[in-house]
């Protein structure tokens, strides 16, 4: 079962804070349970799947689009882009019933997204306790995830530093390799050039000696 | 012996590379690997 | 102001859940405020700095060590290593006062860490509302921090992948460079060796020709 607890202030009583808990199985569109509390009393209600379909049809809105709007208004998934209002009006003897409604604000007009009657709970302490317990469990889970992400973050940073160091070393090693190979090549190549010069010199000397001898014999 | 020394001096340079025999990657790598602490 | 809300069950009434809120400025040892609620009523109290010092002295425990124990028992900072108990006993007319005590469990003995009288709050709804609001703010903050860490981790992972790819490319480039240089060196060196062979052949031919000529003249 999925849950979300949000804080709302009704437009007709903006000074009072209410806590709205929505609970659903897998998909909000399949229906959801509502719990509303002001920290003293608690009211509960249900919105079944058929009511969601009926509301969307009445509004001439595609069902999926309507569910998207419900998520934005009831689960605060919309961010700050759209504006939504809530209202509460008490009914019945000693406010046993509560009419809870929610609407979307456009520029100059608001249109009602939905409403339902909530029944006052006879034992609010238990409902409020469960609500607080759910919040504490959320905190614990988030804190745990936070620690895990933090550790993961540190591991990734450490790995990144290591690989960057390896890359730096590789770049330096590549430059060093090039330098070392050229140095060695030059020495070996120069040995060959020295040998070539030496042979060329020997050949020239022999050829000159033969020429001198030939010239001397002709003169003789 | 001096004769052997003379023979190798004619055939190979001071780094051990042959003056006349064609070289290949393996032979040249071996020559280079012996060339440490040189100027 | 720092706060922590935890869930406790008193040993004398383990079926009832209470919510304990501890609030302090910077250092718990400078004193702290206590709020206890069962979701219906709320009780508050204060533990000033002097009482902390007195309690530590009575226990013949170093003050810092005692504060460490307080953090473990009241803020649940100890993990599962140590075991702590809480107890609540109502007092006054209509349970207006509450004696709240906390102790540490060792193998066969428990020793009391502290206790205080809490006063019932006349307007518990406000206190409970604030407690729930604090929890929701914690959730929002942790969720936001988790999103930030998640994004940070994704960035680090992406950077790590990039740098690992660069490292791989560098290693391959280094191997390719080595191979290319050797290929070029070999071509140049073998050109020089061919030249040497050619010069040695020419020198040998000239020397042989001179020898033949010299021999022929001697015979003549």
Coordinates of C-alpha atoms in Angstrom, one line a residue:
Chain A
X1 CA 0.0 0.0 0.0
X2 CA 1.3 3.4 -1.0
X3 CA 0.9 6.4 1.2
X4 CA 1.5 10.1 1.1
X5 CA 1.0 12.7 3.9
X6 CA 0.8 16.4 3.0
X7 CA 0.1 19.6 4.9
X8 CA -2.8 21.7 3.6
X9 CA -4.7 24.9 4.7
X10 CA -8.3 25.2 3.6
X11 CA -9.2 28.4 1.8
X12 CA -12.1 29.1 4.2
X13 CA -9.8 28.7 7.3
X14 CA -6.3 29.4 6.1
X15 CA -5.0 29.7 9.7
X16 CA -5.6 26.0 10.5
X17 CA -3.2 23.4 9.3
X18 CA -4.7 20.0 8.4
X19 CA -2.8 16.9 7.5
X20 CA -4.0 14.9 4.5
X21 CA -3.1 11.3 4.1
X22 CA -3.8 9.5 0.9
X23 CA -3.4 5.7 0.7
X24 CA -3.7 3.6 -2.4
X25 CA -2.8 0.2 -3.9
X26 CA -0.4 0.4 -6.8
X27 CA -2.5 2.8 -8.9
X28 CA -4.3 5.9 -7.6
X29 CA -6.8 5.5 -10.3
X30 CA -8.1 2.3 -8.8
X31 CA -9.4 4.2 -5.8
X32 CA -7.9 5.7 -2.6
X33 CA -8.5 6.2 1.1
X34 CA -8.4 9.7 2.6
X35 CA -7.5 10.6 6.2
X36 CA -7.7 14.2 7.3
X37 CA -6.6 15.4 10.7
X38 CA -6.0 18.8 12.5
X39 CA -3.9 17.2 15.2
X40 CA -7.0 16.8 17.5
X41 CA -9.7 15.0 15.4
X42 CA -9.5 12.8 12.4
X43 CA -11.9 12.1 9.5
X44 CA -11.7 9.3 7.0
X45 CA -13.3 8.5 3.6
X46 CA -12.8 6.6 0.5
X47 CA -12.9 7.4 -3.2
X48 CA -13.7 4.3 -5.2
X49 CA -12.6 3.6 -8.8
X50 CA -16.1 4.3 -10.2
X51 CA -16.2 7.8 -8.6
X52 CA -12.9 8.6 -10.3
X53 CA -14.3 7.5 -13.7
X54 CA -17.5 9.4 -13.1
X55 CA -15.7 12.6 -12.0
X56 CA -13.5 12.5 -15.1
X57 CA -16.6 11.9 -17.3
X58 CA -18.5 14.8 -15.7
X59 CA -15.5 17.0 -16.4
X60 CA -15.2 15.7 -20.0
X61 CA -11.6 14.9 -19.2
X62 CA -9.6 11.9 -20.3
X63 CA -9.5 9.5 -17.3
X64 CA -5.6 9.3 -17.3
X65 CA -5.4 13.0 -17.5
X66 CA -7.8 13.4 -14.6
X67 CA -5.7 10.9 -12.5
X68 CA -2.7 13.0 -13.3
X69 CA -4.4 16.0 -11.9
X70 CA -5.4 14.0 -8.8
X71 CA -1.7 13.2 -8.2
X72 CA -0.8 16.8 -8.6
X73 CA -3.4 18.0 -6.1
X74 CA -3.5 15.2 -3.5
X75 CA 0.1 14.0 -3.7
X76 CA 1.7 17.4 -4.4
X77 CA 3.4 15.9 -7.5
X78 CA 2.9 19.0 -9.7
X79 CA 5.6 21.2 -8.3
X80 CA 4.9 24.9 -8.2
X81 CA 3.7 25.2 -11.8
X82 CA 0.0 24.7 -11.0
X83 CA -2.0 26.0 -8.2
X84 CA -4.5 24.0 -6.2
X85 CA -6.9 24.8 -3.4
X86 CA -8.5 22.7 -0.7
X87 CA -11.6 23.4 1.3
X88 CA -13.3 21.9 4.2
X89 CA -16.8 22.5 5.5
X90 CA -18.1 20.7 8.5
X91 CA -21.5 19.0 8.5
X92 CA -23.6 16.7 10.6
X93 CA -24.0 16.8 14.4
X94 CA -20.9 18.2 16.1
X95 CA -19.1 18.2 12.8
X96 CA -19.2 14.5 12.5
X97 CA -19.0 14.8 8.7
X98 CA -16.6 16.9 6.8
X99 CA -17.0 17.9 3.2
X100 CA -13.5 17.9 1.7
X101 CA -13.0 19.3 -1.7
X102 CA -10.1 20.1 -4.0
X103 CA -9.9 22.3 -7.0
X104 CA -7.4 23.6 -9.6
X105 CA -6.8 27.3 -10.0
X106 CA -6.3 28.7 -13.5
X107 CA -5.8 32.4 -14.2
X108 CA -9.2 33.7 -13.5
X109 CA -11.2 30.6 -12.8
X110 CA -11.1 27.6 -10.6
X111 CA -12.6 24.3 -11.4
X112 CA -13.5 21.6 -8.9
X113 CA -11.5 18.4 -9.3
X114 CA -13.3 16.4 -6.7
X115 CA -14.9 16.3 -3.3
X116 CA -16.1 13.7 -0.8
X117 CA -17.7 13.4 2.6
X118 CA -15.4 12.3 5.4
X119 CA -16.6 10.6 8.6
X120 CA -15.3 11.6 12.0
X121 CA -13.2 8.9 13.6
X122 CA -14.2 8.0 17.1
X123 CA -10.7 7.2 18.2
X124 CA -8.5 9.9 16.5
X125 CA -5.5 9.2 18.7
X126 CA -4.9 5.9 17.0
X127 CA -5.2 7.5 13.5
X128 CA -3.0 10.4 14.5
X129 CA -0.5 7.9 16.0
X130 CA -0.4 5.9 12.8
X131 CA 0.1 9.0 10.8
X132 CA 3.1 10.1 12.9
X133 CA 4.5 6.5 12.8
X134 CA 4.2 6.5 9.0
X135 CA 6.1 9.8 8.9
X136 CA 8.8 8.5 11.2
X137 CA 9.2 5.3 9.1
X138 CA 9.5 7.6 6.0
X139 CA 12.2 9.6 7.7
X140 CA 14.1 6.4 8.7
X141 CA 13.9 5.0 5.2
X142 CA 15.0 8.2 3.6
X143 CA 17.8 8.6 6.1
X144 CA 19.0 5.1 5.4
X145 CA 18.8 5.8 1.6
X146 CA 20.6 9.0 2.2
X147 CA 23.5 7.2 3.9
X148 CA 23.7 4.6 1.2
X149 CA 23.8 7.3 -1.5
X150 CA 26.4 9.2 0.4
X151 CA 28.6 6.1 0.6
X152 CA 28.0 5.4 -3.1
X153 CA 28.9 9.0 -3.8
X154 CA 32.2 8.7 -1.9
X155 CA 33.0 5.4 -3.6
X156 CA 32.4 6.9 -7.1
X157 CA 34.5 10.0 -6.2
X158 CA 37.3 7.8 -5.1
X159 CA 37.1 5.6 -8.2
X160 CA 37.0 8.7 -10.4
X161 CA 40.1 10.1 -8.7
X162 CA 41.9 6.8 -9.2
X163 CA 41.0 6.5 -12.9
X164 CA 41.9 10.1 -13.5
X165 CA 45.3 9.4 -11.9
X166 CA 45.7 6.4 -14.1
X167 CA 44.8 8.4 -17.2
X168 CA 47.4 11.1 -16.2
X169 CA 50.0 8.4 -15.8
X170 CA 49.1 6.8 -19.1
X171 CA 49.4 10.1 -20.9
X172 CA 52.8 10.7 -19.3
X173 CA 53.9 7.1 -20.0
X174 CA 52.9 7.5 -23.7
X175 CA 54.9 10.7 -24.0
X176 CA 57.9 9.0 -22.2
X177 CA 57.7 5.9 -24.4
X178 CA 57.8 8.1 -27.6
X179 CA 60.8 10.0 -26.3
X180 CA 62.7 6.8 -25.2
X181 CA 62.0 5.0 -28.5
X182 CA 63.2 8.0 -30.5
X183 CA 66.3 8.3 -28.4
X184 CA 67.2 4.7 -28.9
X185 CA 66.4 4.8 -32.6
X186 CA 68.6 7.8 -33.2
X187 CA 71.6 6.1 -31.6
X188 CA 71.1 2.9 -33.6
X189 CA 70.5 4.8 -36.8
X190 CA 73.5 7.0 -36.3
X191 CA 75.7 3.8 -35.9
X192 CA 74.5 2.8 -39.3
X193 CA 75.2 6.2 -40.8
X194 CA 78.7 6.1 -39.3
X195 CA 79.2 2.7 -40.9
X196 CA 78.0 4.0 -44.2
X197 CA 80.4 7.0 -44.0
X198 CA 83.3 4.7 -43.1
X199 CA 82.6 2.3 -46.0
X200 CA 82.2 5.2 -48.4
X201 CA 85.5 6.6 -47.3
X202 CA 87.2 3.2 -47.7
X203 CA 85.7 2.7 -51.1
X204 CA 86.9 6.2 -52.2
X205 CA 90.4 5.6 -50.9
X206 CA 90.7 2.3 -52.8
X207 CA 89.3 3.8 -56.0
X208 CA 91.7 6.7 -55.7
X209 CA 94.7 4.3 -55.1
X210 CA 93.7 2.3 -58.2
X211 CA 93.4 5.5 -60.2
X212 CA 96.9 6.7 -59.1
X213 CA 98.5 3.3 -59.9
X214 CA 96.9 3.2 -63.3
X215 CA 98.0 6.8 -64.1
X216 CA 101.6 6.0 -62.9
X217 CA 101.9 3.0 -65.2
X218 CA 100.6 4.9 -68.2
X219 CA 103.2 7.6 -67.6
X220 CA 105.9 5.0 -67.3
Chain B
X1 CA 89.3 -13.9 -28.5
X2 CA 90.4 -10.7 -30.4
X3 CA 89.4 -12.4 -33.6
X4 CA 85.8 -13.0 -32.4
X5 CA 85.7 -9.5 -31.1
X6 CA 86.9 -8.2 -34.4
X7 CA 84.3 -10.3 -36.3
X8 CA 81.4 -9.0 -34.2
X9 CA 82.6 -5.5 -34.4
X10 CA 82.4 -5.8 -38.2
X11 CA 79.0 -7.5 -38.1
X12 CA 77.2 -5.6 -35.3
X13 CA 77.1 -2.1 -34.0
X14 CA 77.9 -1.3 -30.3
X15 CA 74.2 -1.8 -29.4
X16 CA 74.1 -5.3 -30.9
X17 CA 72.2 -4.4 -34.1
X18 CA 73.4 -6.1 -37.2
X19 CA 74.9 -3.8 -39.9
X20 CA 73.8 -5.9 -42.7
X21 CA 70.9 -8.2 -41.5
X22 CA 67.4 -6.7 -41.9
X23 CA 65.8 -6.1 -38.6
X24 CA 62.2 -6.7 -37.5
X25 CA 60.0 -5.7 -34.5
X26 CA 61.2 -8.5 -32.2
X27 CA 64.9 -8.0 -33.0
X28 CA 64.7 -4.2 -32.7
X29 CA 62.7 -4.5 -29.4
X30 CA 65.5 -6.7 -28.1
X31 CA 68.2 -4.2 -29.1
X32 CA 66.3 -1.4 -27.5
X33 CA 65.7 -3.4 -24.3
X34 CA 69.5 -3.7 -23.9
X35 CA 70.0 0.0 -24.2
X36 CA 69.7 1.3 -20.6
X37 CA 71.7 4.0 -18.9
X38 CA 72.9 5.5 -22.1
X39 CA 73.6 9.1 -23.0
Chain C
X1 CA 17.3 24.6 17.2
X2 CA 17.9 20.9 16.7
X3 CA 15.1 18.4 17.1
X4 CA 14.6 14.7 17.0
X5 CA 11.3 12.7 17.2
X6 CA 11.4 9.1 18.1
X7 CA 8.8 6.4 18.9
X8 CA 8.9 4.7 22.3
X9 CA 6.9 2.2 24.3
X10 CA 7.0 2.5 28.0
X11 CA 7.9 -0.8 29.9
X12 CA 4.8 -0.5 32.1
X13 CA 2.5 0.0 29.1
X14 CA 4.2 -1.6 26.1
X15 CA 1.0 -1.7 23.9
X16 CA 0.9 2.2 23.8
X17 CA 3.0 4.1 21.4
X18 CA 4.3 7.5 22.5
X19 CA 6.2 10.0 20.5
X20 CA 9.2 11.7 22.1
X21 CA 10.5 15.0 20.8
X22 CA 13.7 16.3 22.1
X23 CA 14.8 19.8 21.2
X24 CA 18.1 21.5 22.0
X25 CA 20.4 24.3 20.9
X26 CA 23.7 23.1 19.4
X27 CA 24.7 20.9 22.3
X28 CA 22.4 18.5 24.2
X29 CA 24.5 19.0 27.3
X30 CA 23.4 22.6 27.5
X31 CA 19.9 21.5 28.3
X32 CA 17.0 20.2 26.3
X33 CA 13.2 20.4 26.0
X34 CA 11.0 17.3 26.0
X35 CA 7.6 16.8 24.4
X36 CA 5.8 13.5 24.8
X37 CA 2.5 12.6 23.0
X38 CA 0.3 9.6 22.6
X39 CA -1.5 11.2 19.6
X40 CA -4.2 12.5 21.9
X41 CA -2.6 14.4 24.7
X42 CA 0.8 16.0 25.0
X43 CA 3.2 16.7 27.9
X44 CA 6.2 19.0 28.0
X45 CA 9.2 19.5 30.2
X46 CA 12.7 20.9 30.4
X47 CA 16.0 19.5 31.5
X48 CA 18.4 22.4 32.2
X49 CA 22.1 22.2 32.1
X50 CA 22.5 22.0 35.9
X51 CA 20.3 18.9 36.1
X52 CA 22.5 17.2 33.5
X53 CA 25.6 18.0 35.5
X54 CA 23.9 16.9 38.7
X55 CA 22.7 13.6 37.3
X56 CA 26.2 12.8 35.9
X57 CA 27.7 13.6 39.3
X58 CA 25.2 11.5 41.1
X59 CA 26.0 8.6 38.8
X60 CA 29.7 9.3 39.3
X61 CA 30.0 9.4 35.5
X62 CA 32.1 11.9 33.5
X63 CA 29.8 14.6 32.2
X64 CA 30.7 14.0 28.5
X65 CA 30.2 10.3 28.9
X66 CA 26.8 10.9 30.5
X67 CA 25.8 13.2 27.6
X68 CA 26.9 10.5 25.2
X69 CA 24.5 8.1 27.0
X70 CA 21.7 10.7 26.8
X71 CA 22.2 10.9 23.0
X72 CA 22.0 7.2 22.7
X73 CA 18.8 6.9 24.8
X74 CA 16.9 10.0 23.8
X75 CA 18.1 10.5 20.2
X76 CA 18.5 6.8 19.4
X77 CA 22.1 7.4 18.4
X78 CA 23.4 4.1 19.8
X79 CA 22.3 1.7 17.2
X80 CA 21.4 -1.8 18.4
X81 CA 24.4 -2.4 20.6
X82 CA 22.9 -1.0 23.8
X83 CA 19.5 -1.5 25.2
X84 CA 17.5 1.3 26.7
X85 CA 14.1 1.5 28.4
X86 CA 11.6 4.2 29.0
X87 CA 8.8 4.4 31.5
X88 CA 5.9 6.7 32.1
X89 CA 3.8 7.0 35.2
X90 CA 0.9 9.4 35.4
X91 CA 0.5 11.8 38.4
X92 CA -1.5 14.8 39.5
X93 CA -5.2 15.3 39.0
X94 CA -6.4 13.7 35.7
X95 CA -2.8 12.7 34.9
X96 CA -1.8 16.4 34.5
X97 CA 1.7 15.4 35.3
X98 CA 3.7 12.6 33.9
X99 CA 6.9 11.1 35.3
X100 CA 9.1 10.3 32.4
X101 CA 12.2 8.2 33.0
X102 CA 14.8 6.5 30.9
X103 CA 17.3 3.8 31.9
X104 CA 20.1 1.8 30.4
X105 CA 19.9 -2.0 30.4
X106 CA 23.0 -4.0 31.0
X107 CA 23.1 -7.8 31.3
X108 CA 21.4 -8.3 34.6
X109 CA 20.9 -4.9 35.8
X110 CA 19.4 -1.6 34.7
X111 CA 20.5 1.8 35.9
X112 CA 18.5 4.9 35.7
X113 CA 19.9 7.6 33.4
X114 CA 17.4 10.3 34.2
X115 CA 13.8 11.3 34.8
X116 CA 11.7 14.4 34.8
X117 CA 8.2 15.6 35.4
X118 CA 6.3 16.6 32.4
X119 CA 3.3 18.9 32.5
X120 CA 0.2 18.2 30.4
X121 CA -0.4 20.7 27.6
X122 CA -3.8 22.4 27.5
X123 CA -3.8 22.7 23.8
X124 CA -2.3 19.4 22.6
X125 CA -3.6 19.7 19.0
X126 CA -1.1 22.5 18.3
X127 CA 1.8 20.5 19.8
X128 CA 0.8 17.4 17.9
X129 CA 0.4 19.5 14.7
X130 CA 3.9 21.0 15.2
X131 CA 5.3 17.6 15.7
X132 CA 3.7 16.2 12.5
X133 CA 4.8 19.4 10.6
X134 CA 8.4 18.9 11.8
X135 CA 8.3 15.3 10.5
X136 CA 7.0 16.4 7.2
X137 CA 9.7 19.1 6.9
X138 CA 12.3 16.4 7.7
X139 CA 10.9 14.2 5.0
X140 CA 10.9 17.1 2.5
X141 CA 14.5 17.9 3.4
X142 CA 15.7 14.4 3.2
X143 CA 13.9 13.8 -0.1
X144 CA 15.5 16.9 -1.5
X145 CA 18.9 15.8 -0.3
X146 CA 18.4 12.4 -1.7
X147 CA 17.5 13.8 -5.1
X148 CA 20.6 15.9 -5.0
X149 CA 22.8 13.0 -4.1
X150 CA 21.2 10.9 -6.8
X151 CA 21.9 13.5 -9.4
X152 CA 25.5 13.8 -8.1
X153 CA 25.9 10.1 -8.3
X154 CA 24.7 10.0 -11.8
X155 CA 27.1 12.8 -12.7
X156 CA 30.0 11.0 -11.1
X157 CA 29.1 7.7 -12.8
X158 CA 28.9 9.5 -16.1
X159 CA 32.3 11.2 -15.5
X160 CA 33.8 7.9 -14.4
X161 CA 32.5 6.2 -17.6
X162 CA 34.0 9.0 -19.7
X163 CA 37.4 8.9 -18.0
X164 CA 37.5 5.1 -18.1
X165 CA 36.8 5.3 -21.9
X166 CA 39.6 7.9 -22.2
X167 CA 41.9 5.6 -20.3
X168 CA 41.1 2.7 -22.6
X169 CA 41.7 4.9 -25.6
X170 CA 45.0 6.2 -24.1
X171 CA 46.2 2.6 -23.5
X172 CA 45.3 1.6 -27.1
X173 CA 46.9 4.8 -28.5
X174 CA 50.1 4.0 -26.6
X175 CA 50.2 0.5 -28.0
X176 CA 49.4 1.8 -31.5
X177 CA 52.1 4.5 -31.2
X178 CA 54.7 1.9 -30.2
X179 CA 53.8 -0.3 -33.1
X180 CA 53.8 2.5 -35.6
X181 CA 57.2 3.8 -34.4
X182 CA 58.8 0.4 -34.6
X183 CA 57.4 -0.1 -38.1
X184 CA 58.9 3.2 -39.3
X185 CA 62.2 2.6 -37.5
X186 CA 62.5 -0.8 -39.1
X187 CA 61.9 0.6 -42.6
X188 CA 64.5 3.4 -42.2
X189 CA 67.1 1.0 -40.6
X190 CA 66.6 -1.6 -43.2
X191 CA 67.2 1.0 -45.9
X192 CA 70.5 1.9 -44.3
X193 CA 71.5 -1.8 -43.9
X194 CA 70.8 -2.3 -47.6
X195 CA 73.1 0.6 -48.3
X196 CA 75.8 -0.9 -46.1
X197 CA 75.5 -4.3 -47.9
X198 CA 75.7 -2.6 -51.3
X199 CA 78.8 -0.6 -50.2
X200 CA 80.5 -3.7 -48.7
X201 CA 79.8 -5.5 -52.0
X202 CA 81.3 -2.7 -54.0
X203 CA 84.4 -2.5 -51.8
X204 CA 84.9 -6.2 -52.0
X205 CA 84.6 -6.1 -55.8
X206 CA 87.1 -3.3 -56.1
X207 CA 89.5 -5.0 -53.7
X208 CA 89.2 -8.3 -55.6
X209 CA 89.8 -6.5 -59.0
X210 CA 93.0 -4.8 -57.5
X211 CA 94.2 -8.2 -56.3
X212 CA 93.7 -9.8 -59.7
X213 CA 95.5 -7.0 -61.5
X214 CA 98.4 -7.2 -59.0
X215 CA 98.7 -11.0 -59.4
X216 CA 98.5 -10.8 -63.2
X217 CA 101.4 -8.2 -63.3
X218 CA 103.5 -10.3 -61.0
X219 CA 103.0 -13.3 -63.2
X220 CA 103.9 -11.3 -66.3

